[in-house]
Coordinates of C-alpha atoms in Angstrom, one line a residue:
Chain A
M1081 CA 0.0 0.0 0.0
A1082 CA 1.4 3.4 -1.0
K1083 CA 1.6 5.9 1.8
A1084 CA 3.5 9.1 2.5
T1085 CA 6.0 8.8 5.3
R1086 CA 4.5 11.9 6.9
A1087 CA 1.1 10.2 7.0
A1088 CA 2.5 7.1 8.7
F1089 CA 4.4 9.4 11.1
G1090 CA 1.2 11.2 12.0
E1091 CA -0.6 7.9 12.7
A1092 CA 2.3 6.6 14.8
L1093 CA 2.5 9.9 16.8
A1094 CA -1.2 9.7 17.7
S1095 CA -0.6 6.2 18.9
V1096 CA 2.5 7.1 20.8
G1097 CA 0.6 9.9 22.5
E1098 CA -1.6 7.2 24.2
T1099 CA 1.4 5.4 25.7
H1100 CA 3.8 8.3 26.3
P1101 CA 2.3 11.0 28.4
K1102 CA 5.4 13.2 28.2
V1103 CA 5.3 13.4 24.4
V1104 CA 4.2 16.8 23.2
V1105 CA 4.0 18.3 19.8
V1106 CA 5.1 21.9 18.9
D1107 CA 3.8 23.1 15.5
A1108 CA 4.3 26.2 13.3
D1109 CA 1.0 26.4 11.5
L1110 CA 1.5 23.3 9.4
S1111 CA -0.1 20.5 11.5
C1112 CA -2.4 19.6 8.5
S1113 CA 0.7 19.2 6.3
T1114 CA 3.1 17.6 8.7
N1115 CA 0.2 15.3 9.9
T1116 CA 0.5 16.2 13.5
R1117 CA -3.2 17.1 13.4
K1118 CA -4.2 13.6 14.6
F1119 CA -2.2 14.0 17.7
A1120 CA -3.5 17.6 18.2
D1121 CA -7.1 16.3 18.0
A1122 CA -6.4 13.5 20.4
F1123 CA -4.3 15.4 22.9
P1124 CA -5.1 19.1 22.7
D1125 CA -3.3 19.9 26.0
R1126 CA -0.1 18.4 24.6
F1127 CA -0.3 20.2 21.3
I1128 CA 1.4 23.6 21.3
Q1129 CA 0.7 25.9 18.4
M1130 CA 3.6 28.4 18.0
G1131 CA 2.5 30.1 14.8
I1132 CA 4.8 30.8 11.9
A1133 CA 7.8 31.3 14.1
E1134 CA 10.1 28.3 13.8
G1135 CA 13.0 29.8 15.6
N1136 CA 10.9 30.3 18.7
M1137 CA 9.4 26.9 18.2
V1138 CA 12.8 25.1 18.1
S1139 CA 14.2 26.9 21.2
A1140 CA 10.9 26.5 23.1
A1141 CA 11.0 22.8 22.3
A1142 CA 14.4 22.7 23.9
G1143 CA 12.9 24.3 27.0
L1144 CA 10.2 21.8 27.0
A1145 CA 12.7 19.0 26.8
L1146 CA 14.9 20.5 29.5
G1147 CA 11.6 20.6 31.6
G1148 CA 11.2 16.8 31.2
M1149 CA 8.9 16.7 28.2
V1150 CA 9.6 14.8 24.9
P1151 CA 8.7 17.3 22.2
F1152 CA 8.3 16.5 18.6
A1153 CA 8.9 19.8 16.7
A1154 CA 7.6 19.4 13.1
S1155 CA 7.6 21.6 10.1
F1156 CA 8.8 21.4 6.5
A1157 CA 12.4 20.2 6.4
C1158 CA 13.6 23.4 4.9
F1159 CA 11.9 25.7 7.4
I1160 CA 12.8 23.8 10.5
T1161 CA 16.4 23.1 9.6
G1162 CA 16.7 26.6 8.3
R1163 CA 16.6 27.6 12.0
F1164 CA 20.0 25.9 12.4
E1165 CA 21.4 28.4 14.8
Q1166 CA 18.5 27.6 17.2
I1167 CA 19.0 23.9 16.6
R1168 CA 22.7 23.9 17.2
V1169 CA 22.6 26.0 20.5
S1170 CA 19.2 25.4 22.0
V1171 CA 18.8 21.7 21.0
G1172 CA 22.2 20.3 20.1
Y1173 CA 24.6 21.9 22.6
N1174 CA 22.1 21.4 25.4
N1175 CA 21.7 17.8 24.4
A1176 CA 18.0 18.5 24.6
N1177 CA 15.7 15.5 24.0
V1178 CA 13.9 17.1 21.0
K1179 CA 12.7 15.2 18.0
I1180 CA 13.0 17.5 15.0
V1181 CA 10.7 16.4 12.2
G1182 CA 11.2 17.7 8.7
T1183 CA 8.5 16.8 6.2
H1184 CA 8.3 17.7 2.5
A1185 CA 11.8 16.6 2.0
G1186 CA 13.4 16.7 -1.4
C1187 CA 12.4 17.8 -4.9
G1188 CA 9.7 15.0 -4.7
I1189 CA 7.3 17.6 -3.3
G1190 CA 6.7 18.8 -6.8
E1191 CA 4.7 21.8 -7.8
D1192 CA 5.4 24.1 -4.8
G1193 CA 9.0 24.6 -6.1
Y1194 CA 12.3 25.2 -4.5
T1195 CA 11.4 27.4 -1.5
Q1196 CA 9.4 24.6 0.0
M1197 CA 12.0 21.8 -0.7
G1198 CA 14.3 20.4 1.9
L1199 CA 17.5 19.9 -0.1
E1200 CA 20.2 20.8 2.4
D1201 CA 18.6 19.6 5.6
L1202 CA 20.7 16.4 5.9
A1203 CA 23.9 18.3 5.4
V1204 CA 23.3 20.6 8.3
M1205 CA 21.6 18.1 10.6
R1206 CA 24.4 15.5 10.2
S1207 CA 26.9 18.1 11.2
L1208 CA 25.9 18.3 14.9
P1209 CA 27.9 15.8 17.0
N1210 CA 25.0 14.3 19.0
M1211 CA 22.2 14.5 16.4
V1212 CA 21.0 11.2 15.0
V1213 CA 19.4 11.3 11.5
V1214 CA 16.6 8.9 10.4
Q1215 CA 15.0 8.8 7.0
P1216 CA 12.4 6.0 6.4
G1217 CA 11.9 4.5 3.0
D1218 CA 8.2 3.7 3.3
G1219 CA 5.2 4.1 5.6
I1220 CA 5.8 0.9 7.5
E1221 CA 9.3 2.1 8.4
A1222 CA 8.2 5.6 9.2
Y1223 CA 5.6 4.3 11.7
K1224 CA 8.2 2.1 13.4
A1225 CA 10.9 4.8 13.3
T1226 CA 8.5 7.3 15.0
E1227 CA 7.8 4.7 17.8
F1228 CA 11.5 4.2 18.2
L1229 CA 12.3 8.0 18.4
A1230 CA 9.6 8.5 21.1
D1231 CA 11.7 6.2 23.3
Y1232 CA 15.2 7.3 22.1
V1233 CA 16.7 9.9 24.5
G1234 CA 18.6 12.7 22.8
P1235 CA 18.3 15.0 19.8
A1236 CA 17.1 13.4 16.6
Y1237 CA 16.1 14.4 13.1
L1238 CA 13.4 12.6 11.2
R1239 CA 13.1 13.3 7.5
L1240 CA 9.8 12.6 5.8
T1241 CA 8.2 12.8 2.4
R1242 CA 5.2 14.7 1.2
Q1243 CA 4.5 12.1 -1.6
A1244 CA 3.2 8.6 -1.1
L1245 CA 5.8 5.8 -1.4
P1246 CA 5.2 2.2 -2.3
D1247 CA 5.9 -0.3 0.4
I1248 CA 9.4 -1.8 0.3
N1249 CA 9.0 -3.6 3.6
D1250 CA 6.7 -6.4 4.8
A1251 CA 4.4 -4.9 7.4
S1252 CA 3.9 -8.3 9.2
S1253 CA 7.5 -8.9 9.9
Y1254 CA 9.3 -5.5 9.8
S1255 CA 11.2 -4.3 12.8
F1256 CA 13.1 -1.0 12.9
D1257 CA 16.7 -1.7 13.7
F1258 CA 18.2 1.7 14.5
G1259 CA 21.7 2.2 12.9
K1260 CA 21.4 -0.8 10.6
G1261 CA 21.1 -0.7 6.8
V1262 CA 18.6 -3.0 5.2
E1263 CA 19.7 -5.3 2.3
L1264 CA 16.7 -5.4 0.1
R1265 CA 18.4 -7.1 -2.9
E1266 CA 21.7 -8.9 -3.3
G1267 CA 24.0 -8.2 -6.2
K1268 CA 27.7 -8.5 -7.1
D1269 CA 28.3 -5.8 -9.8
V1270 CA 27.3 -2.7 -7.9
A1271 CA 25.6 -1.7 -4.7
I1272 CA 22.9 0.9 -4.9
V1273 CA 22.7 2.5 -1.5
A1274 CA 19.5 4.6 -1.2
S1275 CA 17.5 6.4 1.4
G1276 CA 14.0 7.8 1.7
G1277 CA 11.6 8.4 -1.2
V1278 CA 14.0 6.9 -3.9
V1279 CA 14.5 3.4 -2.3
G1280 CA 11.5 2.0 -4.2
Y1281 CA 12.8 3.4 -7.5
A1282 CA 16.2 1.9 -6.8
L1283 CA 14.7 -1.5 -6.4
E1284 CA 12.7 -1.1 -9.6
A1285 CA 15.9 0.0 -11.3
A1286 CA 17.8 -3.0 -10.1
E1287 CA 15.1 -5.4 -11.4
N1288 CA 15.4 -3.8 -14.8
L1289 CA 19.2 -3.8 -14.7
A1290 CA 19.2 -7.5 -14.1
K1291 CA 17.5 -8.0 -17.5
E1292 CA 20.3 -6.1 -19.1
G1293 CA 23.1 -8.0 -17.3
I1294 CA 23.9 -5.9 -14.3
D1295 CA 23.5 -7.6 -11.0
A1296 CA 22.9 -4.7 -8.5
A1297 CA 22.5 -5.0 -4.8
V1298 CA 20.0 -2.5 -3.2
V1299 CA 20.4 -1.3 0.4
N1300 CA 18.0 0.9 2.3
I1301 CA 19.8 3.3 4.7
H1302 CA 17.1 4.5 7.1
T1303 CA 19.6 5.6 9.7
I1304 CA 21.9 8.0 8.0
K1305 CA 23.6 8.9 11.3
P1306 CA 25.0 6.8 12.8
I1307 CA 25.5 5.0 9.5
D1308 CA 26.0 1.3 9.2
V1309 CA 29.7 1.3 8.4
A1310 CA 30.1 -2.5 8.7
L1311 CA 27.5 -3.1 6.0
L1312 CA 29.0 -0.4 3.8
Q1313 CA 32.4 -2.1 4.1
K1314 CA 30.9 -5.5 3.3
L1315 CA 29.3 -4.0 0.2
A1316 CA 32.5 -2.4 -0.8
A1317 CA 34.3 -5.7 -0.6
S1318 CA 31.6 -7.7 -2.4
T1319 CA 30.9 -5.2 -5.2
G1320 CA 33.8 -2.7 -5.4
R1321 CA 31.2 -0.1 -6.6
I1322 CA 28.7 1.9 -4.6
L1323 CA 26.2 4.2 -6.1
T1324 CA 24.4 6.4 -3.5
V1325 CA 21.0 7.7 -4.4
E1326 CA 18.9 10.3 -2.6
D1327 CA 16.4 13.1 -3.0
H1328 CA 18.7 15.7 -1.4
G1329 CA 21.4 17.9 -2.7
V1330 CA 24.6 16.0 -3.6
V1331 CA 26.6 17.8 -0.9
G1332 CA 26.3 16.7 2.7
G1333 CA 23.6 14.0 2.5
L1334 CA 23.7 10.2 2.3
G1335 CA 26.4 10.3 -0.4
S1336 CA 28.7 12.4 1.8
A1337 CA 28.0 10.1 4.7
V1338 CA 29.0 7.0 2.7
L1339 CA 32.1 8.8 1.3
E1340 CA 33.1 9.7 4.9
A1341 CA 32.4 6.2 6.2
L1342 CA 34.5 4.5 3.4
S1343 CA 37.2 7.1 3.1
E1344 CA 39.9 4.7 4.3
T1345 CA 38.4 1.6 2.7
P1346 CA 40.5 0.4 -0.3
D1347 CA 39.3 -0.9 -3.6
V1348 CA 35.9 0.7 -3.8
V1349 CA 34.7 3.4 -6.2
I1350 CA 31.8 5.5 -5.0
R1351 CA 29.5 7.7 -7.1
T1352 CA 27.0 10.0 -5.4
H1353 CA 23.7 10.7 -7.1
G1354 CA 21.2 13.3 -5.9
V1355 CA 19.7 16.7 -6.7
R1356 CA 22.1 19.1 -8.5
G1357 CA 21.3 22.8 -8.5
Y1358 CA 18.3 24.5 -7.0
G1359 CA 14.9 22.8 -7.4
Q1360 CA 11.9 24.1 -9.3
S1361 CA 8.2 23.6 -9.9
G1362 CA 7.0 20.6 -11.8
T1363 CA 5.2 17.3 -11.2
H1364 CA 6.9 14.8 -9.0
A1365 CA 7.3 12.6 -12.1
Q1366 CA 8.8 15.4 -14.2
L1367 CA 11.3 16.4 -11.4
Y1368 CA 12.3 12.8 -10.7
D1369 CA 12.9 12.4 -14.5
R1370 CA 14.9 15.6 -14.7
H1371 CA 17.1 14.7 -11.7
R1372 CA 17.3 11.1 -12.8
L1373 CA 15.8 9.9 -9.5
D1374 CA 13.1 7.7 -11.0
A1375 CA 13.7 4.0 -11.8
N1376 CA 14.8 4.8 -15.3
G1377 CA 17.2 7.6 -14.2
I1378 CA 18.7 5.4 -11.5
A1379 CA 19.2 2.6 -14.0
Q1380 CA 20.8 4.9 -16.5
T1381 CA 23.1 6.3 -13.9
T1382 CA 24.0 2.8 -12.7
K1383 CA 24.8 1.8 -16.3
E1384 CA 27.1 4.8 -16.8
F1385 CA 28.8 4.0 -13.6
V1386 CA 29.3 0.2 -14.2
W1387 CA 29.9 0.5 -18.0
P1388 CA 31.6 3.8 -18.5
E1389 CA 33.0 2.7 -21.9
R1390 CA 29.5 1.8 -23.2
A1391 CA 28.1 5.1 -21.9
E1392 CA 30.8 6.9 -23.9
A1393 CA 30.1 4.8 -27.0
T1394 CA 26.4 5.3 -26.9
G1395 CA 26.7 9.0 -26.0
Chain B
M719 CA 15.1 36.3 53.7
R720 CA 18.2 38.4 53.6
S721 CA 18.1 42.1 54.4
I722 CA 18.6 44.8 51.8
E723 CA 22.0 45.6 53.3
E724 CA 23.1 41.9 53.0
L725 CA 21.9 41.8 49.4
E726 CA 23.9 45.0 48.7
A727 CA 27.0 43.4 50.2
I728 CA 26.4 40.3 48.1
S729 CA 26.0 42.5 45.0
R730 CA 29.4 44.1 45.7
Q731 CA 30.9 40.6 46.1
L732 CA 29.4 39.5 42.7
R733 CA 31.0 42.5 41.0
I734 CA 34.4 41.8 42.6
R735 CA 34.3 38.1 41.9
S736 CA 33.2 38.8 38.3
L737 CA 36.0 41.2 37.7
R738 CA 38.6 38.9 39.3
M739 CA 37.7 35.9 37.2
I740 CA 37.6 38.0 34.0
A741 CA 41.0 39.5 34.8
K742 CA 42.4 36.0 35.6
A743 CA 41.0 34.7 32.3
N744 CA 42.2 37.8 30.6
S745 CA 39.0 37.8 28.6
G746 CA 35.3 38.2 29.2
H747 CA 32.5 40.8 29.5
P748 CA 32.7 43.0 32.5
G749 CA 30.2 45.7 31.5
G750 CA 27.1 43.6 31.5
S751 CA 28.2 41.5 34.5
L752 CA 28.5 44.7 36.6
S753 CA 25.2 46.1 35.4
S754 CA 23.2 43.0 36.4
A755 CA 24.8 42.4 39.8
E756 CA 21.8 43.5 41.8
L757 CA 19.4 41.7 39.5
V758 CA 21.3 38.4 39.9
A759 CA 21.7 39.0 43.7
A760 CA 17.9 39.6 44.1
L761 CA 17.2 36.4 42.2
Y762 CA 19.7 34.0 43.7
F763 CA 19.6 35.4 47.3
G764 CA 16.1 36.7 47.3
V765 CA 13.5 34.8 45.3
L766 CA 14.9 31.7 43.5
N767 CA 14.1 28.3 45.0
Y768 CA 17.0 26.0 44.5
R769 CA 19.2 23.5 46.3
V770 CA 23.0 23.8 46.4
G771 CA 24.5 20.5 45.4
D772 CA 21.3 19.3 43.6
P773 CA 21.1 21.3 40.4
T774 CA 18.6 18.9 38.8
W775 CA 16.1 18.9 41.7
A776 CA 12.8 18.7 39.7
A777 CA 11.0 21.4 41.6
R778 CA 13.7 24.1 41.5
D779 CA 12.9 27.5 40.0
R780 CA 14.5 27.8 36.5
F781 CA 16.8 30.7 35.6
V782 CA 17.9 31.2 32.0
L783 CA 20.6 33.7 31.5
S784 CA 19.8 34.8 27.9
K785 CA 22.6 37.3 27.9
G786 CA 25.0 34.5 28.1
H787 CA 28.2 36.6 27.8
C788 CA 27.5 37.9 31.3
V789 CA 27.9 34.5 32.8
P790 CA 30.7 35.6 35.2
V791 CA 28.1 37.2 37.4
L792 CA 26.2 34.0 37.5
Y793 CA 29.3 31.9 38.3
A794 CA 30.0 34.5 41.0
A795 CA 26.5 34.0 42.4
L796 CA 26.9 30.2 42.5
A797 CA 30.2 30.6 44.3
E798 CA 28.6 33.0 46.8
A799 CA 25.8 30.4 47.3
G800 CA 28.4 27.7 47.9
A801 CA 27.5 25.8 44.7
L802 CA 31.0 26.4 43.2
E803 CA 34.4 26.5 44.9
D804 CA 36.3 29.8 44.7
E805 CA 39.3 27.9 43.0
E806 CA 37.0 26.8 40.2
L807 CA 36.2 30.5 39.4
E808 CA 39.8 30.8 38.4
T809 CA 39.3 28.3 35.6
L810 CA 36.9 30.6 33.7
R811 CA 37.3 30.3 29.9
M812 CA 40.1 27.7 30.3
I813 CA 40.3 24.5 28.5
D814 CA 38.2 21.7 30.0
S815 CA 36.7 24.0 32.5
R816 CA 33.0 23.7 33.4
L817 CA 33.0 27.5 33.5
Q818 CA 32.9 28.0 29.7
G819 CA 33.0 31.5 28.3
H820 CA 29.2 31.2 27.8
P821 CA 26.8 28.9 29.8
D822 CA 27.2 25.2 29.1
H823 CA 24.3 23.2 30.4
V824 CA 25.9 19.8 29.8
R825 CA 29.2 20.6 31.5
L826 CA 27.6 22.5 34.4
P827 CA 24.0 21.6 35.1
Y828 CA 23.5 24.7 37.2
M829 CA 23.3 26.4 33.9
E830 CA 19.7 25.7 32.9
A831 CA 20.4 26.3 29.2
A832 CA 23.3 27.0 26.9
T833 CA 23.1 30.6 25.8
G834 CA 25.2 33.2 24.1
S835 CA 23.7 33.0 20.7
L836 CA 21.6 36.0 21.6
G837 CA 17.9 36.0 21.2
Q838 CA 17.2 32.4 22.1
G839 CA 16.9 32.4 25.9
L840 CA 13.4 33.8 26.3
S841 CA 12.1 31.1 23.9
V842 CA 13.8 28.4 26.0
A843 CA 12.3 29.9 29.1
V844 CA 8.9 29.9 27.4
G845 CA 9.3 26.2 26.8
M846 CA 10.3 25.6 30.4
A847 CA 7.2 27.5 31.6
L848 CA 5.1 25.4 29.2
A849 CA 6.7 22.2 30.6
E850 CA 5.9 23.4 34.2
R851 CA 2.3 23.7 33.1
L852 CA 2.2 20.2 31.8
D853 CA 4.2 18.8 34.8
T854 CA 1.6 17.4 37.3
E855 CA 4.2 16.8 40.0
N856 CA 6.3 19.9 40.3
D857 CA 5.4 23.6 40.8
Y858 CA 8.0 26.2 40.0
R859 CA 8.7 29.6 38.3
T860 CA 10.9 30.3 35.3
Y861 CA 13.0 33.4 35.2
C862 CA 14.9 34.8 32.2
L863 CA 17.5 37.7 32.2
L864 CA 17.8 39.4 28.8
G865 CA 20.3 41.9 27.6
D866 CA 18.9 45.0 25.9
G867 CA 20.9 44.6 22.7
E868 CA 19.5 41.1 22.1
L869 CA 16.0 42.6 22.0
Q870 CA 16.9 43.6 18.5
A871 CA 16.6 39.9 17.5
G872 CA 13.3 38.9 16.0
Q873 CA 13.1 35.7 18.0
V874 CA 12.7 37.6 21.2
W875 CA 9.5 39.0 19.9
E876 CA 8.4 35.6 18.7
A877 CA 9.0 34.5 22.3
A878 CA 7.2 37.5 23.7
M879 CA 4.2 36.8 21.5
S880 CA 4.0 33.2 22.6
G881 CA 4.5 34.1 26.3
G882 CA 1.5 36.4 25.9
K883 CA -0.6 34.0 24.0
F884 CA -0.2 31.2 26.5
G885 CA -0.6 33.6 29.5
L886 CA 2.5 32.2 31.2
G887 CA 1.8 33.5 34.7
K888 CA 4.8 31.6 36.0
L889 CA 7.3 33.2 33.8
T890 CA 9.2 36.4 34.8
A891 CA 11.6 38.0 32.3
I892 CA 14.0 40.9 33.2
V893 CA 15.8 43.2 30.8
D894 CA 19.1 44.5 32.0
Y895 CA 18.6 47.8 30.2
N896 CA 22.0 49.3 30.5
K897 CA 21.7 51.2 27.2
V898 CA 25.0 50.1 25.8
Q899 CA 25.9 47.2 23.5
L900 CA 29.1 46.1 21.8
D901 CA 29.2 48.7 19.1
G902 CA 27.8 51.7 21.1
Y903 CA 24.6 53.1 22.5
V904 CA 21.5 50.9 21.9
R905 CA 19.5 54.0 20.9
N906 CA 22.0 54.6 18.0
I907 CA 22.4 51.1 16.9
M908 CA 18.7 50.0 16.8
D909 CA 16.5 51.9 19.3
L910 CA 14.1 49.8 21.4
E911 CA 11.7 52.5 22.5
P912 CA 9.0 52.6 23.5
L913 CA 10.1 49.4 25.1
P914 CA 7.5 49.0 27.9
D915 CA 4.6 49.6 25.5
K916 CA 5.9 46.9 23.2
F917 CA 5.9 44.2 25.9
T918 CA 2.5 45.4 27.3
S919 CA 1.0 45.2 23.8
F920 CA 2.3 41.6 23.6
G921 CA 0.3 40.7 26.6
W922 CA 2.9 41.0 29.4
H923 CA 2.5 42.6 32.8
T924 CA 5.3 45.2 32.4
Q925 CA 7.1 47.2 35.0
E926 CA 10.1 49.6 35.0
V927 CA 12.4 49.6 37.8
D928 CA 15.8 51.0 38.9
G929 CA 17.9 47.9 38.3
H930 CA 20.4 48.8 41.1
D931 CA 17.7 49.4 43.8
L932 CA 17.3 46.0 45.5
R933 CA 14.2 47.0 47.3
A934 CA 12.5 48.0 44.1
I935 CA 13.7 44.9 42.2
L936 CA 12.3 42.6 44.9
Q937 CA 9.0 44.5 44.9
A938 CA 8.8 44.2 41.1
L939 CA 9.5 40.5 41.2
E940 CA 6.7 40.1 43.8
N941 CA 4.3 42.2 41.8
G942 CA 5.0 40.3 38.6
A943 CA 4.5 36.9 40.3
A944 CA 1.2 38.1 41.7
R945 CA -0.2 38.3 38.2
E946 CA -1.2 34.7 37.4
D947 CA -2.8 35.4 34.1
R948 CA 0.1 36.7 32.2
P949 CA 3.9 36.7 32.1
S950 CA 5.9 39.4 33.9
M951 CA 8.4 41.7 32.2
I952 CA 10.6 43.8 34.4
I953 CA 12.6 46.5 32.5
A954 CA 15.5 47.2 34.8
H955 CA 17.2 50.5 34.1
T956 CA 20.8 50.0 34.8
V957 CA 24.3 51.4 34.1
K958 CA 26.7 49.4 32.1
G959 CA 29.9 48.8 34.1
K960 CA 28.1 49.9 37.3
G961 CA 30.3 50.5 40.3
V962 CA 33.5 51.1 38.5
S963 CA 33.8 54.7 37.4
F964 CA 36.0 54.1 34.4
M965 CA 33.8 51.2 33.1
E966 CA 30.5 53.0 33.5
D967 CA 28.3 53.8 30.5
T968 CA 30.8 52.9 27.8
A969 CA 31.0 50.2 25.2
A970 CA 34.8 50.1 25.7
W971 CA 34.3 47.7 28.6
H972 CA 31.6 45.5 27.0
G973 CA 34.1 42.7 26.3
K974 CA 37.5 43.6 27.6
A975 CA 39.4 42.2 30.6
P976 CA 41.0 44.6 33.1
T977 CA 44.7 44.6 33.7
A978 CA 46.0 43.9 37.2
D979 CA 46.2 47.6 37.9
E980 CA 42.7 48.3 36.6
L981 CA 41.4 45.4 38.6
E982 CA 42.9 46.8 41.8
R983 CA 41.4 50.2 41.1
A984 CA 38.0 48.7 40.3
V985 CA 37.9 46.5 43.5
A986 CA 38.9 49.5 45.5
E987 CA 36.1 51.6 44.1
I988 CA 33.5 48.8 44.7
T989 CA 34.6 48.2 48.3
G990 CA 34.8 52.0 48.9
T991 CA 38.4 51.8 50.0
Q992 CA 41.4 53.8 48.6
A993 CA 43.5 52.2 45.9
A994 CA 47.0 51.7 47.1

């Protein structure tokens, strides 16, 4: 079943509210978009509407956490992580137990255009020493990740999509294993390491590539920080080629995290694939086509990486 | 409850301790530490409910020093209260010290929040007051001391708006209105006036007070706490560098350490004795 990760987050949050009396939500006039509305309706006393003032919202969330509450502070990824100075001092440096939730991540939001797209959020959030960073790849994972973060003590960033994503996990058996990458498909020629809204497309690309003679592994990295170094090293050894795929700018996101993790690992070539340049308006499909983040684009990018001579020959 | 005379004596000690540790560190912000000495004395030795040795006691009153650069006066108060040893004051701004150049909550839990990136403290205090409201087990007040220069930051007004909206009757904020910031007079850099009207219009119970008159400060704190329906704002008119003639009312001593000779003259002035 296709579901936006923000929608699954909203459902999980409302459920967590029943079992976790210290969980509160701070909002900046976007509860209907971030999907914290369900929580607000169920627990009006623990829903704090701050208005369109995200800096105050972030610092006040830190104050709530220092006062013993477990605040989820949600807004669009670009708006909330744009208050980085408040995040680094009020939340990070205080080691405040705040869950920062950025929805509408990536160019996948479509028509609203660049100003609403979170394309740099992973870069800044990864930079804080005690900040963990989680990006689920489907609704099933988003629900479990939200439950996990309600119990996790410390600052955390949860990155979610506006658009619905196809299920990549099996709801009946899935458990969220913080810090562990998930091997969705085995392969020996190249490992496609993906996170968030592109994981489903990476799987589709790998299936198509198999028909053309490329045996691609696909790994879902839901925990970008701390990243699963052991799994990345294993993939480096087994394939020698890693392609990172993400709906985020190519600087500072999953690709950078993988490069950092494998910087001293020999005999592996890494290519990072993500959004280049500022975003723009368009349909989700058009933008994923333009940035080569749909199944076709990921497959093409993989072929160019694995068969550079053929790519040159075919232009 | 200490007498006014005792609080005045403590204020002098806070000034002396602040200057001594800044001189020892050879860096720091004397001007705003001196201007807020009576405000901090009134809080830590007049109204705040806290336990020395138990900085995380759940029912303690919270104090957020939003003007984090003036933390020497807070360390001085904690030493005066017995929560810090005198020797530790000499480690101000030194590597691995709990006494960082600006408050560090993780290293020193007596600091309720890290501050120093100006404009954030009142928001944190708003969050703490909201937490108190949701806390069914503990009953406390939250206090926040702001600088005047940082009121130029938009976030302060976001926080003021939210404090008014939520009617945070257990929140008291104080502005150390010493009229001078790093680059010069506040009125020339970005005037704040009419300051009381601004906070009143944001839903705060607003008072103006002589920030060096301990009796008046204590009365204002009591008046503010009596209003349960709205947060309390006390605009304390102070003198930057108060108590040391050559540091008063000048931006020159916003962020400069005194030399040994200057320290000696300053201490002599504060104690009312002749410099040698």
